[in-house]
C-alpha cells in the first residue's frame, strides 16, 4: 500500500514495538507529528520542556528496559539540542534512535532557515547516522537504524529526513523485525581455554565488572562465576547492579572515588578478570601503575576496547553473558580462603565513613536505601551526589542505577528519571541531583507534572558546585573561582510554581519523613535537602595518581 513518508515513519516505529517517544515539534517535522496524532492511542508521545530533556528521557527509558529509546526533534536548533543527549548515550553504549527532520532536498546545503548538517555534527557521537533524501529508502533506513542501535555494543543512531520526503509517497509493506542474536562469532575456544588456565592458576584473582555486564544482562552468570572462582568483586560506576552490592564477595566501586578495599585489592591481586569494562581513566588512574602485580584478562563484546587503555595478557571477544556461560561450564569450584580473608581485613580496616553529626549527602542516600529496601531505580546527575549515590546505595539488580558515566552530563538525570518511570511505572524512581545540576534542566519538572509522572527529585543542595569546589579546596589552594551559588533560588517555591510538591529538609530527623511522604504522594515531588558547602566525597585518588594512592578525611588529618 502507498503511504506518505510520515506515515511510513510511524508504521516502522510500530513494527519495532515502540510505545513511547520523547520529543518536541517544529516546522520541518510537522508532517511526522501530524501522522503521529492519528496513532496517539498506539504510541505515547511525551512533550518535554527542551529537546535535550527528550534525548535524556529516551536514554533513561532505554537503560531501564534494554529496549531502544526514541526521541524526535525538528531541524536546526531542535536537532542540535539533541546532541548532548546523543553523546551521553554514545559514551555509555545506550541503544537510542534519534529522528530529526531537515529542510527539503532542494534547500539542503543553501543555509536555509533552520538548516543544519546534523548528520555531520553527530558523526563522531553515533554508531551510524543517515540522511534520507528518497522516500523509497525510508522504511529500510529506519529498520536498519534500530538493528544497528541494538546489535553488539549498543549505541545511538540518528535518522535525518528531508521535509519533502515526509510528504512524498512510497509503497510500504510491514516487516517483522529479526531477532537480534548475541555476539558470539568472535569467541574462540583457544581464548576460552587460555582464560580457564589463567583463572585456575591464580592465587589472588579479582573480578572487575563494567557496564557491558549490565547491557548483556549477565547478572546470574556473574554471581555463579564469582562464587565458582571464589574471588572478590569490584565494579565501575556503569557496572553497578550487575553483581549484588549486598554479596559478601563485593568490595565496592573501583577508581577515583572507589573504596580503599577495591583499590588496594586490585593493586595486590595477581589476576584481574575484567568483564565488560573499558578501563576508563577514572577507574585506572595512572595506567602504568594500574594492577601492577597482575595479569589482565579482558572480556568484552567490542574488539576495539582490547589493549586500548590498558595492555592485556589475554582476552575473549564476545557477549559477556555467552562468554560467562562457557567459562562456568569449564571451571570447577575454586578456593582462595587466604585471599578472601586478606580482602575482608581490608574491608574492616577501610570502611566508607562520613560526618555523622550533621545532615550529609551519604546520610540522605542511606535513608533512601532503607526506606526503599534497595528496590528503587536511582537516576543521578553528575558530581558529588552521583558518587554518594554510587557508594551508599546498594544495587542488587541491573538497570537500577541510571547515570551519565562516560560523558558526565550535568542535567542528565531528571529527563532520564522521567523516561525510566514511564518505562517502569510500578517502580519507585528517584533522581539524585546537586543544586548546580538541577538548575540545568529543572524545567523538566513541568514535564513530569504535565503527564503526572510520580517521580521524586532529591536536590542535595550545598549552594556550590560541589565536586569542582572539592578540587579547588584540595588542589587549588581554596580559590573558589565561580563555584559559589550564593543566589536566592528557592527550589521548594520553584517546584510549587511548576505544579509539583516541594519539601525542604535541613535536619537529619527530617529526611526519612520527607522521603516517605514523597513516596506516598504519588505525584512529582522535589526535596530540597540543604547540606554544608564543604562536605566531600571520599575516598579520592588525585588525577594521574595510582589507585593505591587513595586517601580520605582520616589521611588528611594525619597530614
Coordinates of C-alpha atoms in Angstrom, one line a residue:
X1 CA 0.0 0.0 0.0
X2 CA 1.1 3.6 -0.6
X3 CA 1.8 5.8 2.4
X4 CA 3.4 9.2 2.9
X5 CA 6.9 9.3 4.3
X6 CA 5.5 10.4 7.7
X7 CA 3.1 7.5 7.8
X8 CA 5.9 5.2 6.9
X9 CA 7.9 6.5 9.9
X10 CA 5.1 5.8 12.3
X11 CA 4.4 2.3 10.8
X12 CA 8.1 1.4 11.1
X13 CA 8.1 2.5 14.8
X14 CA 5.1 0.3 15.4
X15 CA 7.0 -2.6 13.7
X16 CA 9.7 -2.1 16.3
X17 CA 7.3 -2.2 19.2
X18 CA 7.9 1.4 20.1
X19 CA 5.2 2.5 22.6
X20 CA 6.8 5.8 23.9
X21 CA 8.5 8.7 22.1
X22 CA 10.0 11.8 23.6
X23 CA 10.3 14.9 21.5
X24 CA 9.5 18.5 20.6
X25 CA 7.8 19.5 17.3
X26 CA 8.7 22.2 14.8
X27 CA 8.3 23.3 11.2
X28 CA 10.2 20.6 9.3
X29 CA 8.9 17.7 11.4
X30 CA 5.3 18.8 11.4
X31 CA 4.3 16.1 8.9
X32 CA 5.6 13.4 11.2
X33 CA 3.8 14.9 14.1
X34 CA 0.6 15.0 12.1
X35 CA 0.9 11.3 11.3
X36 CA 1.7 10.6 15.0
X37 CA -1.5 12.4 16.0
X38 CA -3.5 9.7 14.2
X39 CA -1.8 7.0 16.2
X40 CA -1.8 8.6 19.6
X41 CA -3.6 5.6 21.0
X42 CA -0.7 3.3 19.9
X43 CA 2.4 5.5 20.5
X44 CA 2.5 7.7 23.6
X45 CA 4.4 11.0 22.8
X46 CA 5.9 12.9 25.7
X47 CA 6.4 16.6 25.0
X48 CA 9.4 17.6 27.1
X49 CA 10.3 21.1 28.1
X50 CA 13.5 21.1 26.0
X51 CA 14.9 18.8 23.3
X52 CA 17.8 17.8 25.5
X53 CA 15.3 16.6 28.0
X54 CA 13.8 14.4 25.3
X55 CA 17.1 12.8 24.5
X56 CA 17.9 12.1 28.1
X57 CA 14.4 10.7 28.7
X58 CA 14.7 8.4 25.8
X59 CA 18.1 7.3 27.2
X60 CA 16.6 6.7 30.6
X61 CA 13.8 4.7 29.1
X62 CA 16.4 2.6 27.2
X63 CA 18.6 2.0 30.2
X64 CA 15.7 1.0 32.4
X65 CA 14.3 -1.6 29.9
X66 CA 17.1 -2.6 27.5
X67 CA 14.8 -1.5 24.6
X68 CA 15.7 1.1 22.1
X69 CA 14.8 4.6 23.2
X70 CA 13.3 7.0 20.7
X71 CA 13.4 10.8 20.5
X72 CA 12.4 13.3 17.8
X73 CA 13.2 16.9 17.1
X74 CA 12.8 19.4 14.3
X75 CA 15.7 20.8 12.2
X76 CA 18.3 23.4 13.2
X77 CA 18.3 24.2 16.9
X78 CA 15.9 21.4 17.6
X79 CA 18.3 18.9 16.2
X80 CA 21.4 20.5 17.8
X81 CA 19.6 20.4 21.2
X82 CA 19.6 16.6 21.0
X83 CA 23.4 16.5 20.6
X84 CA 24.4 16.3 24.3
X85 CA 21.9 13.5 24.9
X86 CA 23.1 11.6 21.8
X87 CA 26.7 12.0 23.0
X88 CA 25.7 10.8 26.5
X89 CA 24.1 7.7 25.0
X90 CA 27.2 7.1 22.8
X91 CA 29.7 7.2 25.7
X92 CA 27.6 4.8 27.8
X93 CA 26.6 2.4 24.9
X94 CA 22.8 3.1 25.1
X95 CA 20.6 2.0 22.3
X96 CA 18.9 5.1 21.0
X97 CA 17.3 6.2 17.7
X98 CA 17.0 10.0 17.2
X99 CA 14.7 11.1 14.4
X100 CA 15.1 14.6 13.0
X101 CA 13.6 16.3 10.0
X102 CA 15.5 18.7 7.8
X103 CA 14.7 21.2 5.1
X104 CA 13.6 19.9 1.7
X105 CA 16.1 18.3 -0.6
X106 CA 16.2 21.3 -2.9
X107 CA 17.1 23.5 0.0
X108 CA 19.9 21.4 1.6
X109 CA 23.3 23.0 1.6
X110 CA 21.9 26.5 0.9
X111 CA 22.0 27.8 4.5
X112 CA 18.2 27.7 4.5
X113 CA 16.1 28.7 7.6
X114 CA 16.8 26.3 10.4
X115 CA 19.0 24.1 8.3
X116 CA 21.9 22.3 10.0
X117 CA 24.0 19.3 8.8
X118 CA 23.0 17.3 11.9
X119 CA 24.5 14.1 10.3
X120 CA 27.8 15.8 10.1
X121 CA 27.5 17.2 13.6
X122 CA 26.7 13.8 15.1
X123 CA 29.0 11.6 13.1
X124 CA 31.6 11.2 15.9
X125 CA 29.0 10.5 18.6
X126 CA 26.7 7.9 16.8
X127 CA 27.2 4.3 15.9
X128 CA 25.8 5.3 12.5
X129 CA 23.7 8.1 11.0
X130 CA 21.6 8.5 7.9
X131 CA 20.3 11.4 5.7
X132 CA 17.1 10.2 3.9
X133 CA 16.5 12.1 0.6
X134 CA 14.4 9.4 -1.1
X135 CA 11.1 8.2 0.4
X136 CA 11.6 4.8 -1.2
X137 CA 14.6 4.2 1.1
X138 CA 12.9 5.5 4.3
X139 CA 11.4 2.3 5.7
X140 CA 14.6 0.2 5.3
X141 CA 16.7 3.0 6.7
X142 CA 14.6 3.2 9.9
X143 CA 14.7 -0.6 10.2
X144 CA 18.5 -0.5 9.8
X145 CA 18.8 2.2 12.5
X146 CA 17.0 0.0 15.1
X147 CA 19.1 -3.0 14.2
X148 CA 22.4 -1.1 14.4
X149 CA 21.4 0.6 17.7
X150 CA 20.8 -2.7 19.5
X151 CA 23.4 -5.0 17.8
X152 CA 26.7 -6.0 19.5
X153 CA 27.8 -3.0 21.6
X154 CA 24.6 -0.8 21.6
X155 CA 24.6 2.9 20.8
X156 CA 22.7 5.8 19.3
X157 CA 21.7 6.1 15.6
X158 CA 20.4 9.3 14.0
X159 CA 18.0 9.4 11.1
X160 CA 17.6 12.8 9.5
X161 CA 14.7 13.0 7.0
X162 CA 14.3 15.8 4.4
X163 CA 10.9 17.5 4.8
X164 CA 9.6 16.7 1.3
X165 CA 10.5 13.0 2.0
X166 CA 8.0 13.1 4.9
X167 CA 5.3 14.3 2.4
X168 CA 6.1 12.1 -0.6
X169 CA 4.5 8.7 -1.1
X170 CA 6.0 5.2 -1.5
X171 CA 4.9 1.6 -1.3
X172 CA 5.0 0.2 2.3
X173 CA 4.9 -3.4 3.3
X174 CA 5.0 -4.3 7.0
X175 CA 8.0 -6.4 8.1
X176 CA 8.6 -8.3 11.3
X177 CA 12.0 -7.3 12.9
X178 CA 14.5 -10.1 13.0
X179 CA 15.6 -11.3 16.4
X180 CA 19.0 -9.9 17.3
X181 CA 21.5 -12.7 18.2
X182 CA 24.0 -12.3 20.9
X183 CA 27.5 -11.7 19.6
X184 CA 29.4 -15.0 19.7
X185 CA 31.0 -15.4 16.4
X186 CA 34.4 -14.0 17.6
X187 CA 34.5 -16.3 20.7
X188 CA 37.4 -18.7 20.1
X189 CA 37.8 -21.9 22.0
X190 CA 41.5 -21.2 22.4
X191 CA 40.8 -17.9 24.2
X192 CA 38.4 -19.7 26.5
X193 CA 41.0 -22.4 27.4
X194 CA 43.6 -19.7 28.0
X195 CA 41.3 -17.9 30.3
X196 CA 40.4 -21.1 32.2
X197 CA 44.1 -21.8 32.7
X198 CA 44.9 -18.3 34.0
X199 CA 41.9 -18.4 36.4
X200 CA 42.8 -21.8 37.8
X201 CA 46.5 -20.9 38.3
X202 CA 45.7 -17.6 40.1
X203 CA 46.2 -17.4 43.8
X204 CA 44.7 -13.8 44.1
X205 CA 42.1 -13.3 41.5
X206 CA 40.0 -10.1 41.4
X207 CA 36.9 -9.6 39.2
X208 CA 36.2 -6.1 37.8
X209 CA 32.8 -5.5 36.3
X210 CA 31.8 -2.8 33.9
X211 CA 28.7 -1.6 32.1
X212 CA 28.9 -4.3 29.5
X213 CA 27.8 -6.8 32.1
X214 CA 24.6 -4.7 32.7
X215 CA 23.9 -4.4 29.0
X216 CA 24.4 -8.1 28.5
X217 CA 22.1 -8.9 31.5
X218 CA 24.7 -11.4 32.7
X219 CA 23.9 -10.9 36.4
X220 CA 23.0 -14.5 37.1
X221 CA 26.1 -15.8 35.3
X222 CA 28.3 -13.3 37.1
X223 CA 27.2 -14.4 40.5
X224 CA 27.8 -18.1 39.6
X225 CA 31.2 -17.2 38.1
X226 CA 32.4 -15.1 41.1
X227 CA 31.4 -17.8 43.6
X228 CA 33.0 -20.6 41.5
X229 CA 36.2 -18.6 41.2
X230 CA 35.9 -17.5 44.9
X231 CA 37.2 -14.1 44.0
X232 CA 36.4 -10.6 45.4
X233 CA 34.3 -8.4 43.0
X234 CA 34.5 -4.7 42.3
X235 CA 32.7 -2.6 39.7
X236 CA 32.8 0.6 37.8
X237 CA 30.0 3.2 38.1
X238 CA 28.4 1.8 34.9
X239 CA 28.7 -1.8 36.2
X240 CA 26.6 -1.3 39.3
X241 CA 23.8 -3.8 39.8
X242 CA 25.3 -6.5 37.6
X243 CA 26.7 -8.1 40.7
X244 CA 24.7 -7.6 44.0
X245 CA 26.1 -4.9 46.2
X246 CA 25.0 -7.0 49.2
X247 CA 27.1 -10.1 48.3
X248 CA 29.9 -10.9 50.7
X249 CA 32.4 -11.0 47.8
X250 CA 31.6 -7.4 46.8
X251 CA 34.2 -4.8 47.7
X252 CA 32.6 -1.6 46.4
X253 CA 33.5 0.6 43.4
X254 CA 36.9 0.9 41.9
X255 CA 38.9 4.0 40.9
X256 CA 39.0 7.7 41.7
X257 CA 36.2 7.5 44.3
X258 CA 36.3 3.8 44.8
X259 CA 36.7 2.1 48.1
X260 CA 40.2 1.6 49.5
X261 CA 39.4 -2.1 49.7
X262 CA 38.9 -2.3 45.9
X263 CA 41.8 0.0 45.0
X264 CA 44.3 -1.7 47.3
X265 CA 42.9 -5.2 46.5
X266 CA 43.3 -4.7 42.7
X267 CA 46.8 -3.4 43.2
X268 CA 47.7 -6.6 45.2
X269 CA 45.9 -9.2 43.0
X270 CA 47.7 -11.5 40.6
X271 CA 44.9 -11.8 38.1
X272 CA 42.4 -9.1 37.2
X273 CA 39.4 -10.6 35.3
X274 CA 37.8 -7.6 33.6
X275 CA 34.2 -8.1 32.4
X276 CA 32.5 -5.6 30.1
X277 CA 34.7 -2.7 31.2
X278 CA 36.8 -0.3 29.1
X279 CA 39.4 0.8 31.7
X280 CA 38.3 4.4 31.9
X281 CA 40.8 6.9 33.2
X282 CA 38.5 7.5 36.2
X283 CA 39.0 3.8 37.1
X284 CA 42.6 3.2 36.1
X285 CA 44.3 6.4 37.4
X286 CA 47.9 6.1 36.4
X287 CA 47.8 3.3 33.7
X288 CA 51.5 2.4 34.2
X289 CA 50.8 1.6 37.8
X290 CA 47.4 0.0 37.5
X291 CA 47.1 -3.6 38.7
X292 CA 50.9 -3.7 38.6
X293 CA 51.2 -7.2 40.1
X294 CA 48.5 -8.8 38.0
X295 CA 48.0 -10.4 34.7
X296 CA 44.9 -9.0 33.0
X297 CA 42.2 -11.0 31.3
X298 CA 39.6 -8.8 29.5
X299 CA 36.2 -10.0 28.3
X300 CA 34.4 -7.5 26.0
X301 CA 32.0 -7.5 23.0
X302 CA 33.9 -4.7 21.3
X303 CA 37.4 -5.7 20.0
X304 CA 38.3 -2.0 19.8
X305 CA 38.4 -2.0 23.6
X306 CA 41.1 -4.7 23.9
X307 CA 44.6 -3.1 24.6
X308 CA 43.1 0.4 24.1
X309 CA 43.8 1.9 27.6
X310 CA 45.5 -1.0 29.4
X311 CA 47.5 -3.8 27.8
X312 CA 46.1 -7.2 28.5
X313 CA 47.7 -10.7 28.8
X314 CA 44.6 -12.4 27.3
X315 CA 41.2 -11.6 26.1
X316 CA 37.9 -13.0 24.9
X317 CA 35.8 -11.1 22.4
X318 CA 32.1 -11.7 22.6
X319 CA 28.8 -11.1 24.5
X320 CA 29.6 -11.2 28.2
X321 CA 26.6 -13.5 29.1
X322 CA 27.7 -16.0 26.4
X323 CA 31.3 -16.0 27.5
X324 CA 30.5 -16.5 31.2
X325 CA 28.2 -19.4 30.3
X326 CA 31.1 -21.0 28.6
X327 CA 33.5 -20.3 31.4
X328 CA 31.1 -21.5 34.1
X329 CA 30.8 -24.9 32.3
X330 CA 34.6 -25.3 32.3
X331 CA 35.7 -24.0 35.7
X332 CA 35.2 -26.2 38.8
X333 CA 34.9 -24.9 42.3
X334 CA 38.0 -23.0 43.4
X335 CA 39.0 -21.9 46.8
X336 CA 41.0 -18.8 47.8
X337 CA 40.4 -18.7 51.5
X338 CA 43.5 -16.7 52.5
X339 CA 43.0 -14.1 49.7
X340 CA 39.4 -13.6 50.7
X341 CA 40.4 -13.2 54.4
X342 CA 43.0 -10.6 53.3
X343 CA 40.3 -8.7 51.4
X344 CA 37.9 -8.9 54.4
X345 CA 40.6 -7.5 56.6
X346 CA 40.8 -4.5 54.2
X347 CA 37.0 -4.1 54.4
X348 CA 37.2 -3.9 58.2
X349 CA 40.2 -1.6 58.2
X350 CA 38.9 0.8 55.5
X351 CA 35.1 1.1 55.6
X352 CA 33.3 4.0 54.0
X353 CA 32.6 6.7 56.5
X354 CA 31.2 10.3 56.8
X355 CA 30.4 13.0 59.3
X356 CA 27.5 11.8 61.4
X357 CA 26.8 14.9 63.5
X358 CA 25.0 16.8 60.7
X359 CA 22.9 16.3 57.6
X360 CA 25.1 15.0 54.7
X361 CA 24.7 13.5 51.3
X362 CA 25.7 10.0 52.3
X363 CA 23.1 10.1 55.2
X364 CA 20.3 11.0 52.7
X365 CA 21.3 8.2 50.4
X366 CA 21.4 5.7 53.2
X367 CA 18.0 6.7 54.4
X368 CA 16.7 6.4 50.9
X369 CA 18.1 2.9 50.6
X370 CA 16.5 1.8 53.9
X371 CA 13.1 3.2 53.1
X372 CA 13.0 1.7 49.5
X373 CA 14.6 -1.6 50.7
X374 CA 17.1 -1.1 47.9
X375 CA 14.3 -1.7 45.4
X376 CA 14.1 1.6 43.6
X377 CA 15.5 2.9 40.3
X378 CA 18.0 5.6 41.0
X379 CA 19.0 8.2 38.4
X380 CA 21.6 10.9 39.0
X381 CA 23.1 14.0 37.7
X382 CA 26.9 14.3 37.8
X383 CA 29.1 15.3 40.8
X384 CA 29.4 14.6 44.5
X385 CA 25.8 13.4 44.8
X386 CA 26.4 11.0 42.0
X387 CA 29.4 9.4 43.8
X388 CA 27.5 9.3 47.1
X389 CA 24.6 7.5 45.2
X390 CA 27.1 5.0 43.9
X391 CA 28.8 4.5 47.3
X392 CA 25.9 4.3 49.7
X393 CA 23.0 2.8 47.9
X394 CA 23.4 -1.0 47.4
X395 CA 22.4 -2.0 43.9
X396 CA 21.4 -5.7 43.7
X397 CA 19.9 -5.8 40.2
X398 CA 21.0 -4.4 36.8
X399 CA 19.4 -1.3 35.3
X400 CA 18.7 0.2 38.7
X401 CA 21.4 2.9 38.6
X402 CA 21.0 5.2 35.6
X403 CA 23.7 7.8 35.4
X404 CA 25.9 9.5 32.9
X405 CA 29.3 7.8 33.3
X406 CA 31.4 8.5 30.2
X407 CA 30.3 12.0 29.3
X408 CA 29.5 13.1 32.8
X409 CA 26.5 15.1 31.7
X410 CA 25.1 17.7 34.2
X411 CA 21.4 18.0 33.6
X412 CA 21.0 14.3 32.5
X413 CA 19.2 12.8 35.5
X414 CA 15.8 14.5 35.6
X415 CA 15.0 13.6 32.0
X416 CA 16.3 10.1 32.5
X417 CA 14.2 9.8 35.6
X418 CA 11.0 10.6 33.7
X419 CA 12.0 8.1 31.0
X420 CA 12.7 5.4 33.5
X421 CA 9.5 6.0 35.4
X422 CA 7.4 5.8 32.2
X423 CA 9.2 2.6 31.3
X424 CA 8.8 1.1 34.8
X425 CA 5.6 2.7 36.3
X426 CA 5.4 0.3 39.2
X427 CA 8.9 1.1 40.5
X428 CA 9.9 4.0 42.8
X429 CA 12.1 6.2 40.6
X430 CA 14.3 8.8 42.3
X431 CA 16.6 11.4 40.7
X432 CA 19.6 12.5 42.9
X433 CA 20.9 15.9 41.9
X434 CA 23.1 18.7 43.2
X435 CA 21.8 22.2 43.1
X436 CA 24.2 23.1 40.2
X437 CA 23.0 20.2 38.1
X438 CA 19.3 20.6 38.9
X439 CA 19.4 24.2 37.6
X440 CA 20.4 22.9 34.1
X441 CA 17.2 21.1 33.2
X442 CA 14.9 21.7 36.2
X443 CA 12.2 22.8 33.7
X444 CA 11.5 19.1 33.1
X445 CA 9.7 19.1 36.5
X446 CA 6.9 20.8 34.4
X447 CA 7.0 17.8 32.1
X448 CA 6.6 15.4 35.0
X449 CA 3.7 17.5 36.2
X450 CA 2.0 17.7 32.8
X451 CA 1.9 14.0 32.5
X452 CA 1.6 13.3 36.2
X453 CA 4.7 11.1 36.3
X454 CA 5.2 10.5 40.0
X455 CA 9.0 10.9 40.2
X456 CA 11.0 12.0 43.3
X457 CA 13.6 14.7 42.7
X458 CA 16.1 14.9 45.6
X459 CA 18.3 18.0 45.4
X460 CA 21.4 17.7 47.7
X461 CA 21.8 21.5 48.0
X462 CA 25.1 22.8 49.2
X463 CA 24.9 26.2 47.4
X464 CA 28.1 25.4 45.4
X465 CA 29.3 23.4 42.5
X466 CA 30.4 20.7 45.0
X467 CA 32.8 18.4 43.1
X468 CA 34.6 21.4 41.4
X469 CA 34.8 23.1 44.8
X470 CA 36.3 19.9 46.4
X471 CA 39.1 20.0 43.8
X472 CA 39.6 23.7 44.4
X473 CA 39.8 23.1 48.1
X474 CA 42.2 20.2 47.9
X475 CA 44.4 21.1 44.9
X476 CA 43.9 24.8 44.1
X477 CA 44.6 26.5 47.4
X478 CA 40.9 27.2 48.2
X479 CA 40.5 29.6 45.3
X480 CA 36.8 29.1 44.6
X481 CA 36.6 30.6 41.2
X482 CA 33.0 30.7 40.0
X483 CA 31.8 27.7 42.1
X484 CA 29.7 29.5 44.7
X485 CA 26.0 29.6 44.0
X486 CA 25.1 32.3 46.5
X487 CA 21.8 33.5 45.0
X488 CA 18.3 33.2 46.4
X489 CA 16.8 30.5 44.3
X490 CA 14.1 28.7 46.3
X491 CA 13.7 25.1 45.0
X492 CA 10.6 24.5 47.1
X493 CA 8.8 27.5 45.7
X494 CA 10.1 26.7 42.2
X495 CA 8.6 23.2 42.4
X496 CA 5.3 24.5 43.6
X497 CA 5.3 27.1 40.8
X498 CA 5.6 24.3 38.3
X499 CA 2.8 22.3 39.9
X500 CA 4.9 19.8 41.9
X501 CA 5.1 19.3 45.7
X502 CA 8.1 21.0 47.3
X503 CA 9.6 19.8 50.7
X504 CA 12.5 21.4 52.5
X505 CA 14.9 19.3 54.6
X506 CA 17.5 20.9 56.8
X507 CA 17.9 18.3 59.6
X508 CA 18.7 14.6 59.8
X509 CA 15.5 13.8 61.5
X510 CA 13.5 15.3 58.6
X511 CA 15.0 13.1 55.9
X512 CA 13.0 9.8 56.4
X513 CA 9.6 11.5 56.9
X514 CA 10.2 13.6 53.8
X515 CA 11.1 10.6 51.6
X516 CA 8.2 8.6 53.0
X517 CA 5.8 11.4 52.2
X518 CA 7.2 11.8 48.7
X519 CA 6.6 8.1 48.0
X520 CA 3.1 8.3 49.4
X521 CA 2.0 11.4 47.5
X522 CA 2.3 9.6 44.1
X523 CA 2.9 12.8 42.3
X524 CA 6.1 14.8 41.2
X525 CA 7.9 15.9 44.4
X526 CA 11.1 17.9 44.9
X527 CA 13.0 17.5 48.1
X528 CA 15.4 20.4 48.8
X529 CA 18.0 19.0 51.2
X530 CA 20.5 21.5 52.5
X531 CA 24.0 20.3 53.4
X532 CA 27.3 22.0 54.2
X533 CA 29.2 23.5 51.3
X534 CA 32.4 21.7 52.2
X535 CA 31.2 18.1 52.5
X536 CA 33.5 16.0 50.4
X537 CA 33.5 12.6 48.6
X538 CA 36.0 10.2 50.0
X539 CA 38.0 8.1 49.3
X540 CA 39.7 10.0 46.5
X541 CA 42.6 9.4 44.1
X542 CA 44.3 12.6 42.7
X543 CA 44.2 12.9 39.0
X544 CA 47.1 11.0 37.4
X545 CA 48.0 9.1 40.6
X546 CA 47.9 5.4 41.1
X547 CA 44.7 4.0 42.6
X548 CA 46.7 2.7 45.5
X549 CA 47.2 6.4 46.5
X550 CA 43.6 6.7 47.5
X551 CA 43.1 8.9 50.6
X552 CA 40.2 10.0 52.8
X553 CA 39.5 12.5 55.6
X554 CA 41.4 10.4 58.1
X555 CA 44.5 10.6 56.0
X556 CA 44.2 14.4 55.6
X557 CA 44.0 14.7 59.4
X558 CA 47.3 12.7 59.7
X559 CA 49.0 15.1 57.3

